[in-house]
Short mmCIF file of C-alpha atoms in Angstrom, two decimals:
data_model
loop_
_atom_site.label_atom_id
_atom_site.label_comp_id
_atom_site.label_asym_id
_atom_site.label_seq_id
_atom_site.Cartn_x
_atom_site.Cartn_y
_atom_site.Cartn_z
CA UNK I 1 -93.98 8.90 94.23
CA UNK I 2 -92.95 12.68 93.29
CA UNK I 3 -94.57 12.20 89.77
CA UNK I 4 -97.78 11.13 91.48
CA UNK I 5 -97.88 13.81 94.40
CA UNK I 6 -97.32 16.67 91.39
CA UNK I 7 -100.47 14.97 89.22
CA UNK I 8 -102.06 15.24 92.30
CA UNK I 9 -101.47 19.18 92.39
CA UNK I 10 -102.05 19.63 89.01
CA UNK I 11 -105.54 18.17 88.89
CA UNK I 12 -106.64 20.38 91.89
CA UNK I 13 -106.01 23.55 90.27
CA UNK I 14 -107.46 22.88 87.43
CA UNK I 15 -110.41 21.71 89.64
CA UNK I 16 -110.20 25.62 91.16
CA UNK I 17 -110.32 26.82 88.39
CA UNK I 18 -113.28 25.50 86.76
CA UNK I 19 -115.45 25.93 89.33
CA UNK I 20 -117.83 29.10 88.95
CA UNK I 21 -120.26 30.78 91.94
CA UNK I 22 -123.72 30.65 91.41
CA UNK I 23 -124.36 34.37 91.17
CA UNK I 24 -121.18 35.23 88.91
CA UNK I 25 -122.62 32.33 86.71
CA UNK I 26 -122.88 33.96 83.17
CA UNK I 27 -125.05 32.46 80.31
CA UNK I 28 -123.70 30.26 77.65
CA UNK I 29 -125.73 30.25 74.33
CA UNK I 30 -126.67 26.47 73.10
CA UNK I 31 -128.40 25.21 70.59
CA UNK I 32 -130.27 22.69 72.56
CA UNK I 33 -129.61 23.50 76.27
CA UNK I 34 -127.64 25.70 78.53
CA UNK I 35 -124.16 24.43 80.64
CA UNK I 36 -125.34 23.84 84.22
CA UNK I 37 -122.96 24.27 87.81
CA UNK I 38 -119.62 22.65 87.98
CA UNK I 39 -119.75 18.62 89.78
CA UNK I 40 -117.86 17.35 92.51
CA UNK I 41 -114.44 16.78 91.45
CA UNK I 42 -113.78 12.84 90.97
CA UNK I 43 -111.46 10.49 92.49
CA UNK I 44 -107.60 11.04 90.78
CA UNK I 45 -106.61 9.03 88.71
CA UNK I 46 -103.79 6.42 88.58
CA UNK I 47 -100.30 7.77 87.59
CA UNK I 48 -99.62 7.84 84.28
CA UNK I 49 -96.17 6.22 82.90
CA UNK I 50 -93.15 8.31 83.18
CA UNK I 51 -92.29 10.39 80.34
CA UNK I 52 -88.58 9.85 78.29
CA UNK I 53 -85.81 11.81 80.15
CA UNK I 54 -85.35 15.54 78.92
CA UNK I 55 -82.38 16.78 77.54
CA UNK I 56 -79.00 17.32 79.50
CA UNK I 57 -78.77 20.60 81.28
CA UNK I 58 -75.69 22.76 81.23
CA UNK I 59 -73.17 22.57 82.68
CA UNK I 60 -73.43 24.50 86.51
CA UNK I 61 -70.32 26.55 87.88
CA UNK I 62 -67.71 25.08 89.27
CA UNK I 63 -67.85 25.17 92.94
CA UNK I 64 -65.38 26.91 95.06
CA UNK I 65 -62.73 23.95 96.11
CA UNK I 66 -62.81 23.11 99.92
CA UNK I 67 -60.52 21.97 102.20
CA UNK I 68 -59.03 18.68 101.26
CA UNK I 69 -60.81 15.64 102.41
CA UNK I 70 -59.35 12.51 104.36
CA UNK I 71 -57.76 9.56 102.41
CA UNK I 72 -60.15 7.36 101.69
CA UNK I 73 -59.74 3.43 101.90
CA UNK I 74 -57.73 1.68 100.45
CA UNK I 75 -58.67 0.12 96.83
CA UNK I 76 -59.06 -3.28 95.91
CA UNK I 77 -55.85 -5.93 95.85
CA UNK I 78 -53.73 -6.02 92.76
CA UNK I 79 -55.45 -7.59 89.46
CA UNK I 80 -54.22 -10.19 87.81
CA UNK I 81 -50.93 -9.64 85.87
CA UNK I 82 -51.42 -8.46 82.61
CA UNK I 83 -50.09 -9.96 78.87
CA UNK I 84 -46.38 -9.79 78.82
CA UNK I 85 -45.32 -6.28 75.97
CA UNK I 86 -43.51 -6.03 73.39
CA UNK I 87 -39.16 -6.06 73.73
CA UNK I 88 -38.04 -2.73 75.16
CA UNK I 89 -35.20 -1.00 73.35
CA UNK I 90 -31.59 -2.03 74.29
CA UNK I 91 -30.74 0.06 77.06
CA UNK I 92 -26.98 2.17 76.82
CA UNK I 93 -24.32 -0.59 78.12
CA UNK I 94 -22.97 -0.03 81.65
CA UNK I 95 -19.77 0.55 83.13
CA UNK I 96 -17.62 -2.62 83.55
CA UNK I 97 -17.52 -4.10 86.27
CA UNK I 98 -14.45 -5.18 88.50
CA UNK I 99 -12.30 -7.91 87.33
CA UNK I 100 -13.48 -10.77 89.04
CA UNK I 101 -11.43 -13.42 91.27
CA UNK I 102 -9.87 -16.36 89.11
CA UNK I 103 -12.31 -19.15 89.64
CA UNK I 104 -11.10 -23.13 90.12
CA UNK I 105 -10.01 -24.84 87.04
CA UNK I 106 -12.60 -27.27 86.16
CA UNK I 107 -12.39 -31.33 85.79
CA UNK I 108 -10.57 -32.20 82.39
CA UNK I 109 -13.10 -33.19 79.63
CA UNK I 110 -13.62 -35.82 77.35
CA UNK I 111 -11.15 -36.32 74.38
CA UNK I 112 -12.89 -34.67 71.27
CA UNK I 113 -13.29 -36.53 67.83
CA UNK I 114 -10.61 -36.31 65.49
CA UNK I 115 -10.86 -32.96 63.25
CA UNK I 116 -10.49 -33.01 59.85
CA UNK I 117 -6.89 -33.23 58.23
CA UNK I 118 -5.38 -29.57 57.86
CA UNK I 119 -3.46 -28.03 54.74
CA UNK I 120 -0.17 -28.62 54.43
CA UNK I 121 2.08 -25.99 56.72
CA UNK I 122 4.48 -23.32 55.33
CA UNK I 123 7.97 -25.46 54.57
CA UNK I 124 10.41 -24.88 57.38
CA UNK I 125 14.17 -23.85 57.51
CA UNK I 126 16.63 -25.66 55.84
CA UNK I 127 18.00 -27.79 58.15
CA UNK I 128 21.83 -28.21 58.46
CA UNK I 129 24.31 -29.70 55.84
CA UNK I 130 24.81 -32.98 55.89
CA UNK I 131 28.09 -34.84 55.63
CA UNK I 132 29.49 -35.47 51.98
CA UNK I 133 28.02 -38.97 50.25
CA UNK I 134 30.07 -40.82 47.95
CA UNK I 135 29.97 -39.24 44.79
CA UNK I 136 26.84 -41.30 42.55
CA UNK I 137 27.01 -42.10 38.88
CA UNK I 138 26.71 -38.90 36.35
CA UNK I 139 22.98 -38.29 35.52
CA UNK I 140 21.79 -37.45 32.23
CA UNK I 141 22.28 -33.76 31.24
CA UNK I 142 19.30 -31.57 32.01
CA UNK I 143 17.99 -28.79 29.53
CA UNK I 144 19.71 -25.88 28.75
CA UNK I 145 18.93 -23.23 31.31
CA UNK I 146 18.60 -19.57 30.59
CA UNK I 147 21.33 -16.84 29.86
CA UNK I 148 23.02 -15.53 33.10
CA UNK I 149 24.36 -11.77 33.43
CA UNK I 150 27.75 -11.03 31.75
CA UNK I 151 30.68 -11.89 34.25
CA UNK I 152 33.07 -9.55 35.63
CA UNK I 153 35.89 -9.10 33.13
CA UNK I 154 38.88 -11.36 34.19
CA UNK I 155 42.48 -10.47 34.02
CA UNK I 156 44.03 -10.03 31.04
CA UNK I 157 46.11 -13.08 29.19
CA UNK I 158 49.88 -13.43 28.87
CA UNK I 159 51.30 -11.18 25.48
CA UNK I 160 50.29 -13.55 22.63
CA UNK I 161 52.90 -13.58 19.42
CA UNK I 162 53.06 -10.60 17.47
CA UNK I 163 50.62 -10.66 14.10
CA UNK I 164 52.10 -10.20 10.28
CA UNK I 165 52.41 -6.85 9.75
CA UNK I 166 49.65 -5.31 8.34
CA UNK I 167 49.57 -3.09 4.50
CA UNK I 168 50.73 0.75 4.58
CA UNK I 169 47.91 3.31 5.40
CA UNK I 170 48.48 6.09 3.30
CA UNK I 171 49.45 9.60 4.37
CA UNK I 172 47.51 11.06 6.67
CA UNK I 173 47.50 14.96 7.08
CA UNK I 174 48.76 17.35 10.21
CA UNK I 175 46.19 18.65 12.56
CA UNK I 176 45.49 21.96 11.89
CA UNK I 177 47.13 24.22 14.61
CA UNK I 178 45.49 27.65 15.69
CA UNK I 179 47.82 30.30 15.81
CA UNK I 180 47.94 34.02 16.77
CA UNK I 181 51.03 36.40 17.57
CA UNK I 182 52.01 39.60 17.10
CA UNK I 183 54.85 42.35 17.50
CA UNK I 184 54.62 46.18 16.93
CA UNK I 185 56.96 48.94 17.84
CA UNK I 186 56.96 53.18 18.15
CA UNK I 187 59.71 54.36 15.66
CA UNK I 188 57.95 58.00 15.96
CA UNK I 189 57.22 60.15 19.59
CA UNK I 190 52.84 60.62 20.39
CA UNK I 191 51.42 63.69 21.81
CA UNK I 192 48.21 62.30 23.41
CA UNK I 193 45.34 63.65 25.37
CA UNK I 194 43.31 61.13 27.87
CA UNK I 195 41.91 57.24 25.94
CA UNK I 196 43.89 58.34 23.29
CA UNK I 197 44.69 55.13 21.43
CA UNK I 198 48.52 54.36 21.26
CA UNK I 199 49.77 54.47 17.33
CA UNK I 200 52.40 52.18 16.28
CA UNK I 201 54.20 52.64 13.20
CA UNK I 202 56.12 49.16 12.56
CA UNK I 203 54.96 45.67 12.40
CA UNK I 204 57.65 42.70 13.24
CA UNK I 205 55.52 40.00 13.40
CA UNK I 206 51.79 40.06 12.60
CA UNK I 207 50.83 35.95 12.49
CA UNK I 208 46.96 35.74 11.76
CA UNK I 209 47.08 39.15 10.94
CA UNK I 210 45.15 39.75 13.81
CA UNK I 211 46.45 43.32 14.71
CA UNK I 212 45.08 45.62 12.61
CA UNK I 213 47.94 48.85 11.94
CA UNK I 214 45.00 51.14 10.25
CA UNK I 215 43.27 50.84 14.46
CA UNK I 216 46.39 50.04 16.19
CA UNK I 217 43.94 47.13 18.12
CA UNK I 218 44.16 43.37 18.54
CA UNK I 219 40.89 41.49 17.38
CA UNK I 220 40.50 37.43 19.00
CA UNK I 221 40.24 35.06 15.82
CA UNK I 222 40.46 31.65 18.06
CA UNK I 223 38.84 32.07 21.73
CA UNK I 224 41.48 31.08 23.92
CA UNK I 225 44.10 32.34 26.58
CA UNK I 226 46.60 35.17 25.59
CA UNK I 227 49.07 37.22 26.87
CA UNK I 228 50.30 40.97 26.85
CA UNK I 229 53.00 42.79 27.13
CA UNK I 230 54.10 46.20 26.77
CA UNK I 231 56.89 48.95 27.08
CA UNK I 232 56.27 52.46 27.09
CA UNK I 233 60.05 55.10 26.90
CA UNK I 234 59.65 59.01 27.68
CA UNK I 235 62.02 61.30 28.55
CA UNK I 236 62.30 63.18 31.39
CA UNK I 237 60.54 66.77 29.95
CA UNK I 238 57.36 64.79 29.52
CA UNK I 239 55.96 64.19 32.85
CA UNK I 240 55.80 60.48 33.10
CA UNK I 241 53.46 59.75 30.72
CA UNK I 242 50.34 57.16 31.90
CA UNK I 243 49.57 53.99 29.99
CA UNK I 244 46.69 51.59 29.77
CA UNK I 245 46.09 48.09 28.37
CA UNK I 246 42.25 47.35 27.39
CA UNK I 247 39.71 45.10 26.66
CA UNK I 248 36.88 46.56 25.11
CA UNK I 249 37.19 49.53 26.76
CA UNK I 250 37.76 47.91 30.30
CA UNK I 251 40.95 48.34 31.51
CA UNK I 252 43.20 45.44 32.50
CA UNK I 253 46.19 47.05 33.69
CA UNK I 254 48.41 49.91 33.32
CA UNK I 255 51.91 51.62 34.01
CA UNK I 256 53.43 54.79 33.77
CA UNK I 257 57.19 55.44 33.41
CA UNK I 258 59.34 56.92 36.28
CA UNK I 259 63.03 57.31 37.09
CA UNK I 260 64.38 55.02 39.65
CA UNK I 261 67.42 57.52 39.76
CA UNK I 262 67.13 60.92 39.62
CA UNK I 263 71.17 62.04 40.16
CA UNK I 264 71.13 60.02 36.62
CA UNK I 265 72.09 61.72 33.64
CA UNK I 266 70.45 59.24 31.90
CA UNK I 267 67.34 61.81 29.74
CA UNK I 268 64.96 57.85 29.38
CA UNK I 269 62.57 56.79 31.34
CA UNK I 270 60.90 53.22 31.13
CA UNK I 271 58.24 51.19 32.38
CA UNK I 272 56.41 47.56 31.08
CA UNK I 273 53.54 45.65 32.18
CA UNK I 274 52.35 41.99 30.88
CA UNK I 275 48.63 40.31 31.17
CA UNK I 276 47.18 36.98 30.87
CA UNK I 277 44.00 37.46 29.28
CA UNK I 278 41.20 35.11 28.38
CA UNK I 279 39.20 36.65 25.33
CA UNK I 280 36.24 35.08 22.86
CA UNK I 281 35.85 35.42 19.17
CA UNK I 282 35.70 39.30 18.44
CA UNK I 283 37.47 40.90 21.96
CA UNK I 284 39.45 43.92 20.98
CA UNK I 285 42.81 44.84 22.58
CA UNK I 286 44.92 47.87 22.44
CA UNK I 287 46.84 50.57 24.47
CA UNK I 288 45.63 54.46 25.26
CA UNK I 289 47.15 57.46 26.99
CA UNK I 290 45.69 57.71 30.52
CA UNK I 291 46.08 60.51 33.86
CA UNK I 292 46.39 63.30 31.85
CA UNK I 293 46.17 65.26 28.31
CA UNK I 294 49.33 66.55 26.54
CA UNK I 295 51.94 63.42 27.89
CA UNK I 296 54.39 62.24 24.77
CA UNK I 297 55.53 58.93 24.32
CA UNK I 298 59.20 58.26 23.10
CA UNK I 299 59.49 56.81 19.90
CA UNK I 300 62.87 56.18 17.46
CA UNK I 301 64.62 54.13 15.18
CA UNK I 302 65.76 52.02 18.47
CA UNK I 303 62.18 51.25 18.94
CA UNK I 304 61.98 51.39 22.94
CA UNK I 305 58.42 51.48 23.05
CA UNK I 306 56.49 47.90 21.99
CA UNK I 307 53.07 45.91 22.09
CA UNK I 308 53.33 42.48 21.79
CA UNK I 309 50.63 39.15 22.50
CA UNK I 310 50.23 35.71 21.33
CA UNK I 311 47.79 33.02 21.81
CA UNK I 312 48.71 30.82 24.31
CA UNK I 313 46.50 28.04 24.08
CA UNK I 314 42.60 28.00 22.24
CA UNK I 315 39.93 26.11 23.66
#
């Protein structure tokens, strides 16, 4: 109806338009005639068929929102259930539950087939001794069995006879013995100042030859244990001289000589010392002046003043 009311309006002005007055008519050249006045419009047509639809406008603004409207009715029922999904994941387990009440014990059931035959159990504990049988017939001896572990020794046997005596061994030879002593004496007086080595001017015994009379020292052949001793005279002008005994040039012990009277008339004085000493092959021993420089030692024909030592056993 709206497409027919605007063909409608569209035919009358164009209608309006066309038509010309009379005296405002202008000529039109023609080759054969001239254009005369404008007819009576005609009857309008019948609507023409509605063109295609134009293209979709643009979008329009977007109205300002309003206040919100009521809730409108309610839809349709539910639809038909739909086609059961796929298995969900397994869902994290939950807390257990209480322990539940024990429930009746149900009606016995029906005996079950016999099961198969199992393997044969572990063999049990030997069971007690029996009482002694009669003793049965020897059997035939078994195979030799293998070796057992040497027995414990067993006591030993009664004295048997004594054997033929046997030939003569020849000679056999002594053991060799290690042996090491010595004995020196003064037969002269010493002057001495401080580690002075004590001279001795006659040899008793000298077995080894380990004391050497050119050094006056002791040098250890055979490593072993040894002892010392010694006995130093002075008289009484010299100030109770100081002696020591060494060992390489450490001192082991030492004396000096003193009167134990002094209303004595006796001029001598005296003193000794002895040392067990345990040397290696090479040790030196030997006796030197010691406190102070200047001290005599006694010597004479009587030989008072001595250095002795001897091994006592190697090892």
């Amino acid at each position: 109806m709206a497409s027919f009311i605007l063909l409608l309006i569209f035919v009358h002005v164009i209608g309006s338009l066309s038509t010309v007055a009379p005296d405002e008519a202008q000529p039109v050249p023609c080759n054969s005639c001239c254009q005369g006045p404008a007819g009576i419009p005609g009857v309008p047509g019948s609507a023409g068929i509605p063109g295609s639809n134009g293209l979709p406008g643009r979008d329009g603004l977007r109205g300002e929102m309003d206040m919100k409207g009521e809730v409108g009715m309610p839809g349709p029922p539910q639809g038909p259930a739909g086609e059961r999904g796929d298995r969900g994941l397994q869902g994290v387990p939950g807390k257990v539950g209480p322990k539940g009440a024990h429930g009746h014990a149900g009606a016995d059931g029906q005996p079950g087939a016999d099961g198969q035959s199992g393997s044969d159990g572990q063999p049990g504990a030997d069971g007690q001794s029996g009482s002694i049988g009669e003793i049965g017939p020897p059997g035939p001896q078994g195979p030799s069995g293998e070796k057992g572990d040497q027995g414990l020794d067993g006591q030993p046997g009664p004295d048997g006879q004594p054997g033929p005596a046997g030939p003569k061994g020849s000679q056999g030879g002594m053991p060799q013995i290690q042996k090491s002593a010595f004995s020196v004496f003064k037969t002269s007086s010493q002057t001495g100042n401080i580690n002075d080595v004590l001279a001795f001017e006659y040899v008793e015994t000298n077995i080894g030859s380990d004391f050497n009379i050119a050094t006056d020292k002791f040098t250890c052949e055979f490593a072993g244990t040894y002892v010392f001793m010694f006995t130093v005279f002075s008289t009484r002008n010299n100030h109770d001289p100081g002696v020591q005994l060494v060992k390489d040039d450490a001192v082991i012990t030492m004396t000096n000589t003193h009167e134990v009277d002094e209303s004595s008339t006796n001029n001598l004085r005296s003193a000794s010392n002895t040392a067990i000493v345990q040397l290696a092959v090479g040790n030196q021993m030997w006796l030197r002046f010691a406190y102070r420089n200047g001290e005599t030692v006694h010597g004479g024909s009587n030989k008072y003043t001595s250095f002795s030592g001897f091994l006592l056993y190697a090892e």
